[in-house]
Amino acid sequence: MQMLEAVADNVGLGEAFDAAKEAGEDMMGGVFKPVLENTVEDVLEWMGPKAGDIAVEKAAEKYSFVNSMEPAKEKAKDAASEGVMGFKDLIMDFCEDALEAPLATFRKVGVIMLRAVNDAASMAVWAIINSMGTCGALCIQSCANVNDIIEQVKEVVRDALKEFAVSSLEKKGAPKMITDKIEWGDPDEDIGEPKKRQTPKQEEMKKEQRDDTINVARQSRHSCSVIAVMTR
């Protein structure tokens, strides 16, 4: 492909070649859309439990007793899965745009997936912390410890996500001319709105629920810190 581009440029047909490539990508949209939708289903089902497992692993590196807290492990997975699935409707709405712009659409879907990773990591770690009870209050001395664990979980799950998603796309037959050009973007990137929203109110409600869950967890952690100070 690079050789063809170079030849086209040399003979003054670079713009025409680029237009042909764009037209080909647009035609691929009809093939890519169902593949993307199926991949999204797989990714979201995988991401919650994955984030929960990594949260347990990273928390146990600081507080070894976490490995023996079986209920906390399940709560971490459940909390992470809840956070992830809260993004599903919005992602599926964006998938509709893949018909016209497959590459641009995947970037937007990727941005939302990365946001889902952030929520999953935070909710999983806080679920573990909340399962510690008084012991957690005595062991956790500052919020910086919790934030450090969350950031570690985000980093691991982000890397795993990119590998898992691309692999899933390829296994499902996504055109190579699409997968070779995938870009992920940044979770803070402004991607606008999908052209057609199916359930906007439902998405807003789920976001509020996720925010409430995280806020309750943080309040619980603050209370535990107060207890820890009082028991010294």
mmCIF file of C-alpha atoms in Angstrom, residues 88-98 105 194-200 203:
data_model
loop_
_atom_site.group_PDB
_atom_site.id
_atom_site.type_symbol
_atom_site.label_atom_id
_atom_site.label_comp_id
_atom_site.label_asym_id
_atom_site.label_seq_id
_atom_site.Cartn_x
_atom_site.Cartn_y
_atom_site.Cartn_z
ATOM 1 C CA LYS A 88 -23.028 0.055 26.670
ATOM 2 C CA ASP A 89 -26.004 1.981 25.273
ATOM 3 C CA LEU A 90 -23.873 4.972 24.328
ATOM 4 C CA ILE A 91 -21.255 2.790 22.647
ATOM 5 C CA MET A 92 -23.913 0.964 20.656
ATOM 6 C CA ASP A 93 -25.363 4.283 19.540
ATOM 7 C CA PHE A 94 -21.954 5.301 18.210
ATOM 8 C CA CYS A 95 -21.591 1.954 16.435
ATOM 9 C CA GLU A 96 -24.403 3.045 14.126
ATOM 10 C CA ASP A 97 -22.062 5.713 12.735
ATOM 11 C CA ALA A 98 -19.640 3.010 11.533
ATOM 12 C CA THR A 105 -16.294 5.659 14.732
ATOM 13 C CA PRO A 194 -23.653 9.933 18.101
ATOM 14 C CA LYS A 195 -25.808 10.945 15.173
ATOM 15 C CA LYS A 196 -28.726 9.064 16.665
ATOM 16 C CA ARG A 197 -29.317 8.461 20.371
ATOM 17 C CA GLN A 198 -31.520 5.519 21.249
ATOM 18 C CA THR A 199 -31.831 5.962 25.007
ATOM 19 C CA PRO A 200 -30.316 9.279 26.141
ATOM 20 C CA GLU A 203 -27.547 6.692 29.751
#
